[in-house]
PDB file of C-alpha atoms in Angstrom:
ATOM      1  CA  MET A   1       0.000   0.000   0.000  1.00  0.00           C
ATOM      2  CA  ARG A   2       1.250   3.465  -0.848  1.00  0.00           C
ATOM      3  CA  THR A   3       2.095   5.803   2.007  1.00  0.00           C
ATOM      4  CA  ILE A   4       0.012   8.964   1.751  1.00  0.00           C
ATOM      5  CA  ASN A   5      -0.009  12.055   3.912  1.00  0.00           C
ATOM      6  CA  ARG A   6      -3.592  12.260   5.113  1.00  0.00           C
ATOM      7  CA  VAL A   7      -4.665  15.819   5.827  1.00  0.00           C
ATOM      8  CA  ALA A   8      -7.196  16.567   8.577  1.00  0.00           C
ATOM      9  CA  LEU A   9      -8.653  20.065   8.436  1.00  0.00           C
ATOM     10  CA  PRO A  10      -9.023  22.105  11.659  1.00  0.00           C
ATOM     11  CA  THR A  11     -12.393  22.815  13.256  1.00  0.00           C
ATOM     12  CA  VAL A  12     -13.404  26.001  15.013  1.00  0.00           C
ATOM     13  CA  ALA A  13     -11.962  25.219  18.425  1.00  0.00           C
ATOM     14  CA  VAL A  14     -13.408  28.176  20.332  1.00  0.00           C
ATOM     15  CA  LEU A  15     -16.987  27.265  19.470  1.00  0.00           C
ATOM     16  CA  ALA A  16     -16.366  23.623  20.205  1.00  0.00           C
ATOM     17  CA  LEU A  17     -14.908  24.327  23.631  1.00  0.00           C
ATOM     18  CA  SER A  18     -17.729  26.711  24.524  1.00  0.00           C
ATOM     19  CA  GLY A  19     -20.283  23.968  23.914  1.00  0.00           C
ATOM     20  CA  LEU A  20     -21.943  25.854  21.046  1.00  0.00           C
ATOM     21  CA  ALA A  21     -22.954  23.913  17.965  1.00  0.00           C
ATOM     22  CA  LEU A  22     -20.693  24.447  14.995  1.00  0.00           C
ATOM     23  CA  PRO A  23     -22.403  25.874  11.920  1.00  0.00           C
ATOM     24  CA  ALA A  24     -22.444  23.655   8.825  1.00  0.00           C
ATOM     25  CA  ASP A  25     -19.742  25.730   7.095  1.00  0.00           C
ATOM     26  CA  ALA A  26     -17.538  26.142  10.185  1.00  0.00           C
ATOM     27  CA  THR A  27     -14.865  23.854   8.795  1.00  0.00           C
ATOM     28  CA  LYS A  28     -13.116  25.373   5.807  1.00  0.00           C
ATOM     29  CA  LYS A  29     -13.182  23.041   2.824  1.00  0.00           C
ATOM     30  CA  VAL A  30     -10.322  22.417   0.420  1.00  0.00           C
ATOM     31  CA  HIS A  31     -11.108  23.576  -3.130  1.00  0.00           C
ATOM     32  CA  LEU A  32      -9.386  21.558  -5.859  1.00  0.00           C
ATOM     33  CA  ASP A  33      -9.660  23.016  -9.367  1.00  0.00           C
ATOM     34  CA  GLN A  34      -6.668  21.720 -11.333  1.00  0.00           C
ATOM     35  CA  GLY A  35      -4.187  18.889 -11.547  1.00  0.00           C
ATOM     36  CA  HIS A  36      -4.477  15.128 -11.258  1.00  0.00           C
ATOM     37  CA  VAL A  37      -7.035  14.243  -8.588  1.00  0.00           C
ATOM     38  CA  ASP A  38      -8.571  10.837  -7.969  1.00  0.00           C
ATOM     39  CA  VAL A  39     -12.075  12.050  -7.237  1.00  0.00           C
ATOM     40  CA  VAL A  40     -12.958   8.563  -6.031  1.00  0.00           C
ATOM     41  CA  GLY A  41      -9.916   7.073  -4.348  1.00  0.00           C
ATOM     42  CA  ILE A  42     -10.617   3.529  -3.151  1.00  0.00           C
ATOM     43  CA  ALA A  43      -8.794   1.720  -0.354  1.00  0.00           C
ATOM     44  CA  PHE A  44      -9.764  -1.214   1.863  1.00  0.00           C
ATOM     45  CA  GLU A  45      -8.479  -1.074   5.420  1.00  0.00           C
ATOM     46  CA  ASP A  46      -9.420  -2.928   8.613  1.00  0.00           C
ATOM     47  CA  GLY A  47     -12.254  -4.742   6.889  1.00  0.00           C
ATOM     48  CA  ALA A  48     -13.923  -1.641   5.419  1.00  0.00           C
ATOM     49  CA  PHE A  49     -13.729   0.536   2.336  1.00  0.00           C
ATOM     50  CA  ASP A  50     -12.012   3.903   2.697  1.00  0.00           C
ATOM     51  CA  LEU A  51     -13.386   6.232   0.014  1.00  0.00           C
ATOM     52  CA  HIS A  52     -11.468   9.477  -0.273  1.00  0.00           C
ATOM     53  CA  VAL A  53     -10.194  12.216  -2.584  1.00  0.00           C
ATOM     54  CA  HIS A  54      -6.555  11.764  -3.554  1.00  0.00           C
ATOM     55  CA  ASP A  55      -4.736  14.914  -4.658  1.00  0.00           C
ATOM     56  CA  GLU A  56      -1.950  13.280  -6.648  1.00  0.00           C
ATOM     57  CA  ALA A  57       0.018  16.490  -7.218  1.00  0.00           C
ATOM     58  CA  ASN A  58       0.395  17.175  -3.508  1.00  0.00           C
ATOM     59  CA  ALA A  59       0.365  13.554  -2.275  1.00  0.00           C
ATOM     60  CA  ALA A  60      -2.560  14.335   0.032  1.00  0.00           C
ATOM     61  CA  GLU A  61      -5.795  12.516   0.810  1.00  0.00           C
ATOM     62  CA  TYR A  62      -9.010  14.041   2.121  1.00  0.00           C
ATOM     63  CA  ALA A  63     -12.345  12.747   3.255  1.00  0.00           C
ATOM     64  CA  PRO A  64     -14.977  13.586   0.612  1.00  0.00           C
ATOM     65  CA  SER A  65     -16.726  15.874   3.111  1.00  0.00           C
ATOM     66  CA  GLU A  66     -13.583  18.032   3.333  1.00  0.00           C
ATOM     67  CA  VAL A  67     -13.349  18.846  -0.378  1.00  0.00           C
ATOM     68  CA  VAL A  68     -15.095  20.881  -3.065  1.00  0.00           C
ATOM     69  CA  LEU A  69     -14.144  19.742  -6.573  1.00  0.00           C
ATOM     70  CA  VAL A  70     -14.299  22.709  -8.928  1.00  0.00           C
ATOM     71  CA  ALA A  71     -15.033  22.929 -12.649  1.00  0.00           C
ATOM     72  CA  LYS A  72     -13.610  26.297 -13.685  1.00  0.00           C
ATOM     73  CA  PRO A  73     -15.170  28.519 -16.380  1.00  0.00           C
ATOM     74  CA  GLY A  74     -12.525  27.233 -18.798  1.00  0.00           C
ATOM     75  CA  SER A  75     -14.209  23.822 -18.759  1.00  0.00           C
ATOM     76  CA  GLU A  76     -17.317  25.195 -20.511  1.00  0.00           C
ATOM     77  CA  ILE A  77     -18.010  23.808 -24.005  1.00  0.00           C
ATOM     78  CA  ALA A  78     -20.730  23.925 -26.638  1.00  0.00           C
ATOM     79  CA  VAL A  79     -22.633  20.646 -26.878  1.00  0.00           C
ATOM     80  CA  PRO A  80     -21.580  18.988 -30.167  1.00  0.00           C
ATOM     81  CA  ALA A  81     -24.118  18.638 -32.967  1.00  0.00           C
ATOM     82  CA  ASP A  82     -23.131  14.961 -33.309  1.00  0.00           C
ATOM     83  CA  PRO A  83     -26.195  12.884 -32.247  1.00  0.00           C
ATOM     84  CA  GLN A  84     -23.880  10.595 -30.252  1.00  0.00           C
ATOM     85  CA  TYR A  85     -23.576  13.485 -27.781  1.00  0.00           C
ATOM     86  CA  SER A  86     -27.317  14.002 -27.321  1.00  0.00           C
ATOM     87  CA  PHE A  87     -26.950  12.855 -23.689  1.00  0.00           C
ATOM     88  CA  LEU A  88     -25.317  16.247 -23.005  1.00  0.00           C
ATOM     89  CA  GLY A  89     -28.373  18.189 -24.122  1.00  0.00           C
ATOM     90  CA  THR A  90     -29.335  20.358 -27.078  1.00  0.00           C
ATOM     91  CA  PRO A  91     -26.645  20.907 -29.752  1.00  0.00           C
ATOM     92  CA  GLY A  92     -25.039  24.281 -29.175  1.00  0.00           C
ATOM     93  CA  GLY A  93     -26.152  24.316 -25.548  1.00  0.00           C
ATOM     94  CA  ARG A  94     -23.604  24.629 -22.759  1.00  0.00           C
ATOM     95  CA  ALA A  95     -21.869  21.963 -20.681  1.00  0.00           C
ATOM     96  CA  TRP A  96     -18.890  21.996 -18.338  1.00  0.00           C
ATOM     97  CA  VAL A  97     -16.520  19.076 -18.846  1.00  0.00           C
ATOM     98  CA  LEU A  98     -13.671  17.919 -16.616  1.00  0.00           C
ATOM     99  CA  PRO A  99     -11.664  16.095 -19.280  1.00  0.00           C
ATOM    100  CA  GLN A 100     -10.515  12.534 -19.789  1.00  0.00           C
ATOM    101  CA  VAL A 101      -7.210  13.817 -21.213  1.00  0.00           C
ATOM    102  CA  GLN A 102      -5.235  16.117 -18.945  1.00  0.00           C
ATOM    103  CA  ASP A 103      -5.525  19.873 -19.382  1.00  0.00           C
ATOM    104  CA  PRO A 104      -3.083  21.482 -16.910  1.00  0.00           C
ATOM    105  CA  ALA A 105      -5.499  24.366 -16.319  1.00  0.00           C
ATOM    106  CA  LEU A 106      -8.386  22.119 -15.239  1.00  0.00           C
ATOM    107  CA  LEU A 107      -9.151  19.418 -12.711  1.00  0.00           C
ATOM    108  CA  TRP A 108      -8.216  16.011 -14.180  1.00  0.00           C
ATOM    109  CA  PRO A 109     -10.552  13.559 -12.421  1.00  0.00           C
ATOM    110  CA  GLY A 110      -9.675   9.912 -11.927  1.00  0.00           C
ATOM    111  CA  ILE A 111     -11.068   6.847 -10.232  1.00  0.00           C
ATOM    112  CA  GLY A 112      -8.236   4.997  -8.502  1.00  0.00           C
ATOM    113  CA  ALA A 113      -8.053   1.604  -6.790  1.00  0.00           C
ATOM    114  CA  GLU A 114      -4.260   1.313  -6.738  1.00  0.00           C
ATOM    115  CA  GLU A 115      -4.268   1.039  -2.946  1.00  0.00           C
ATOM    116  CA  ILE A 116      -6.122  -2.295  -3.026  1.00  0.00           C
ATOM    117  CA  GLU A 117      -3.875  -5.343  -3.193  1.00  0.00           C
ATOM    118  CA  PRO A 118      -4.566  -8.095  -5.750  1.00  0.00           C
ATOM    119  CA  GLY A 119      -6.355 -11.102  -4.308  1.00  0.00           C
ATOM    120  CA  VAL A 120      -8.367  -9.277  -1.648  1.00  0.00           C
ATOM    121  CA  PHE A 121     -11.547  -9.334  -3.742  1.00  0.00           C
ATOM    122  CA  ARG A 122     -12.897 -12.171  -5.837  1.00  0.00           C
ATOM    123  CA  ASN A 123     -11.519 -11.844  -9.372  1.00  0.00           C
ATOM    124  CA  ASP A 124     -10.097  -8.493  -8.164  1.00  0.00           C
ATOM    125  CA  ALA A 125     -13.462  -7.047  -9.218  1.00  0.00           C
ATOM    126  CA  LEU A 126     -14.904  -3.828  -7.776  1.00  0.00           C
ATOM    127  CA  LYS A 127     -18.160  -2.078  -8.610  1.00  0.00           C
ATOM    128  CA  LEU A 128     -18.627   1.671  -8.398  1.00  0.00           C
ATOM    129  CA  ASP A 129     -22.277   2.714  -8.541  1.00  0.00           C
ATOM    130  CA  VAL A 130     -23.320   6.331  -8.897  1.00  0.00           C
ATOM    131  CA  VAL A 131     -26.543   6.073  -6.913  1.00  0.00           C
ATOM    132  CA  ALA A 132     -27.757   9.694  -6.701  1.00  0.00           C
ATOM    133  CA  VAL A 133     -26.980  13.142  -8.097  1.00  0.00           C
ATOM    134  CA  THR A 134     -28.521  16.365  -6.818  1.00  0.00           C
ATOM    135  CA  GLY A 135     -27.892  19.742  -8.411  1.00  0.00           C
ATOM    136  CA  PRO A 136     -29.162  22.190 -11.003  1.00  0.00           C
ATOM    137  CA  ALA A 137     -28.983  19.730 -13.938  1.00  0.00           C
ATOM    138  CA  ASP A 138     -27.672  16.315 -14.989  1.00  0.00           C
ATOM    139  CA  LEU A 139     -24.234  14.732 -14.654  1.00  0.00           C
ATOM    140  CA  SER A 140     -22.729  12.303 -17.122  1.00  0.00           C
ATOM    141  CA  ILE A 141     -19.448  10.412 -17.060  1.00  0.00           C
ATOM    142  CA  PHE A 142     -18.185   9.154 -20.400  1.00  0.00           C
ATOM    143  CA  THR A 143     -15.064   8.106 -22.247  1.00  0.00           C
ATOM    144  CA  THR A 144     -14.100   9.025 -25.796  1.00  0.00           C
ATOM    145  CA  ASP A 145     -12.122   6.897 -28.217  1.00  0.00           C
ATOM    146  CA  ALA A 146      -9.425   8.003 -30.649  1.00  0.00           C
ATOM    147  CA  PHE A 147     -12.109   9.059 -33.145  1.00  0.00           C
ATOM    148  CA  GLY A 148     -14.055  11.117 -30.616  1.00  0.00           C
ATOM    149  CA  ALA A 149     -16.924   8.654 -30.220  1.00  0.00           C
ATOM    150  CA  PRO A 150     -18.332   8.609 -26.670  1.00  0.00           C
ATOM    151  CA  THR A 151     -19.114   5.652 -24.426  1.00  0.00           C
ATOM    152  CA  VAL A 152     -21.480   6.735 -21.662  1.00  0.00           C
ATOM    153  CA  LEU A 153     -20.738   5.186 -18.268  1.00  0.00           C
ATOM    154  CA  VAL A 154     -23.084   7.291 -16.130  1.00  0.00           C
ATOM    155  CA  ASP A 155     -26.005   9.512 -17.108  1.00  0.00           C
ATOM    156  CA  SER A 156     -28.160  10.866 -14.300  1.00  0.00           C
ATOM    157  CA  GLY A 157     -30.594  12.148 -16.919  1.00  0.00           C
ATOM    158  CA  ASN A 158     -31.908   8.677 -17.750  1.00  0.00           C
ATOM    159  CA  GLY A 159     -32.029   7.216 -14.256  1.00  0.00           C
ATOM    160  CA  LEU A 160     -29.656   5.929 -11.606  1.00  0.00           C
ATOM    161  CA  PRO A 161     -27.869   3.911 -10.348  1.00  0.00           C
ATOM    162  CA  ASP A 162     -25.292   3.513 -13.106  1.00  0.00           C
ATOM    163  CA  ARG A 163     -22.292   1.249 -12.663  1.00  0.00           C
ATOM    164  CA  ILE A 164     -18.593   1.605 -13.469  1.00  0.00           C
ATOM    165  CA  SER A 165     -16.608  -1.615 -13.121  1.00  0.00           C
ATOM    166  CA  THR A 166     -12.961  -1.519 -12.122  1.00  0.00           C
ATOM    167  CA  LEU A 167     -10.263  -3.794 -10.674  1.00  0.00           C
ATOM    168  CA  ALA A 168      -7.977  -3.824  -7.667  1.00  0.00           C
ATOM    169  CA  GLY A 169      -4.939  -1.807  -8.727  1.00  0.00           C
ATOM    170  CA  GLY A 170      -6.934  -0.161 -11.518  1.00  0.00           C
ATOM    171  CA  HIS A 171      -7.108   3.465 -12.584  1.00  0.00           C
ATOM    172  CA  LEU A 172      -9.641   5.155 -14.863  1.00  0.00           C
ATOM    173  CA  HIS A 173      -9.899   8.596 -16.418  1.00  0.00           C
ATOM    174  CA  ALA A 174     -13.116   9.765 -18.047  1.00  0.00           C
ATOM    175  CA  ASN A 175     -14.944  12.974 -18.906  1.00  0.00           C
ATOM    176  CA  TRP A 176     -17.179  14.310 -16.125  1.00  0.00           C
ATOM    177  CA  ALA A 177     -19.816  16.578 -17.695  1.00  0.00           C
ATOM    178  CA  PHE A 178     -22.237  18.922 -15.928  1.00  0.00           C
ATOM    179  CA  GLU A 179     -25.123  20.503 -17.811  1.00  0.00           C
ATOM    180  CA  ALA A 180     -25.468  23.710 -15.770  1.00  0.00           C
ATOM    181  CA  ALA A 181     -23.431  25.870 -13.422  1.00  0.00           C
ATOM    182  CA  GLY A 182     -23.990  25.393  -9.703  1.00  0.00           C
ATOM    183  CA  THR A 183     -23.323  22.931  -6.880  1.00  0.00           C
ATOM    184  CA  TYR A 184     -23.781  19.179  -7.238  1.00  0.00           C
ATOM    185  CA  LYS A 185     -23.767  16.354  -4.689  1.00  0.00           C
ATOM    186  CA  VAL A 186     -22.775  12.976  -6.108  1.00  0.00           C
ATOM    187  CA  LYS A 187     -23.409   9.870  -4.004  1.00  0.00           C
ATOM    188  CA  VAL A 188     -21.370   6.776  -4.881  1.00  0.00           C
ATOM    189  CA  ARG A 189     -21.268   3.247  -3.540  1.00  0.00           C
ATOM    190  CA  VAL A 190     -18.268   0.934  -3.987  1.00  0.00           C
ATOM    191  CA  SER A 191     -18.742  -2.795  -3.459  1.00  0.00           C
ATOM    192  CA  GLY A 192     -16.978  -6.105  -3.908  1.00  0.00           C
ATOM    193  CA  THR A 193     -16.889  -9.705  -2.692  1.00  0.00           C
ATOM    194  CA  LEU A 194     -14.018 -10.752  -0.431  1.00  0.00           C
ATOM    195  CA  ALA A 195     -12.043 -13.623  -1.933  1.00  0.00           C
ATOM    196  CA  ALA A 196     -11.336 -15.328   1.397  1.00  0.00           C
ATOM    197  CA  THR A 197     -14.896 -15.430   2.752  1.00  0.00           C
ATOM    198  CA  ASN A 198     -17.248 -14.620  -0.163  1.00  0.00           C
ATOM    199  CA  GLN A 199     -18.630 -11.814   2.019  1.00  0.00           C
ATOM    200  CA  LYS A 200     -20.058  -8.853   0.116  1.00  0.00           C
ATOM    201  CA  VAL A 201     -18.851  -5.490   1.439  1.00  0.00           C
ATOM    202  CA  SER A 202     -19.605  -1.924   0.406  1.00  0.00           C
ATOM    203  CA  GLY A 203     -18.916   1.688   1.280  1.00  0.00           C
ATOM    204  CA  VAL A 204     -20.747   4.933   0.484  1.00  0.00           C
ATOM    205  CA  ALA A 205     -19.536   8.512   0.122  1.00  0.00           C
ATOM    206  CA  VAL A 206     -20.916  11.844  -1.119  1.00  0.00           C
ATOM    207  CA  TYR A 207     -18.748  14.171  -3.230  1.00  0.00           C
ATOM    208  CA  THR A 208     -19.339  17.893  -3.800  1.00  0.00           C
ATOM    209  CA  PHE A 209     -18.693  19.595  -7.151  1.00  0.00           C
ATOM    210  CA  LYS A 210     -18.974  23.300  -7.859  1.00  0.00           C
ATOM    211  CA  VAL A 211     -19.365  24.335 -11.494  1.00  0.00           C
ATOM    212  CA  ASN A 212     -18.416  27.956 -12.149  1.00  0.00           C
ATOM    213  CA  ARG A 213     -19.752  29.941 -15.072  1.00  0.00           C
TER     214      ARG A 213
END
């Protein structure tokens, strides 16, 4: 397993010590808006999944609740006229895409299971289900081939859950597309079957994205 510097953010100590309830925004969140970030980092420790955000550039990990993942204005595109892209909306409409291929100016989102050793799960298989999306519009996750043709992995516009399959030690980059500016909450569930016992295990986390116009 890789050694990562886990970063715990401070709380508002004065309020805590005084016995007053902390407001929801009392803890300052980390905003990540560029560089290689495993949005869904997957580990399995002490018999449970550890789902986190892994900032590759700074070798730091955060709990999903500590992070806001930002799509900057530079991620805005016009929806292609190609009918294969109809899942993004009306041709010529707007979408904000965190890209499959790295753009140094934008967040480069990955899904990473490198921290899971081979043999822990049956056939090394893991399932990542996007189970709910809340926000101003729909979210889709898709890959594009060398000719620009998309393969849609997740589309909240036609119903959830949608599943992305991966493997222990695996790593995936895809396009994450949002159809309006605003704040989104994305709930994911990761599951697998332990090779030693055939026990099914799962873990759930909610990730926050902010799309800036």
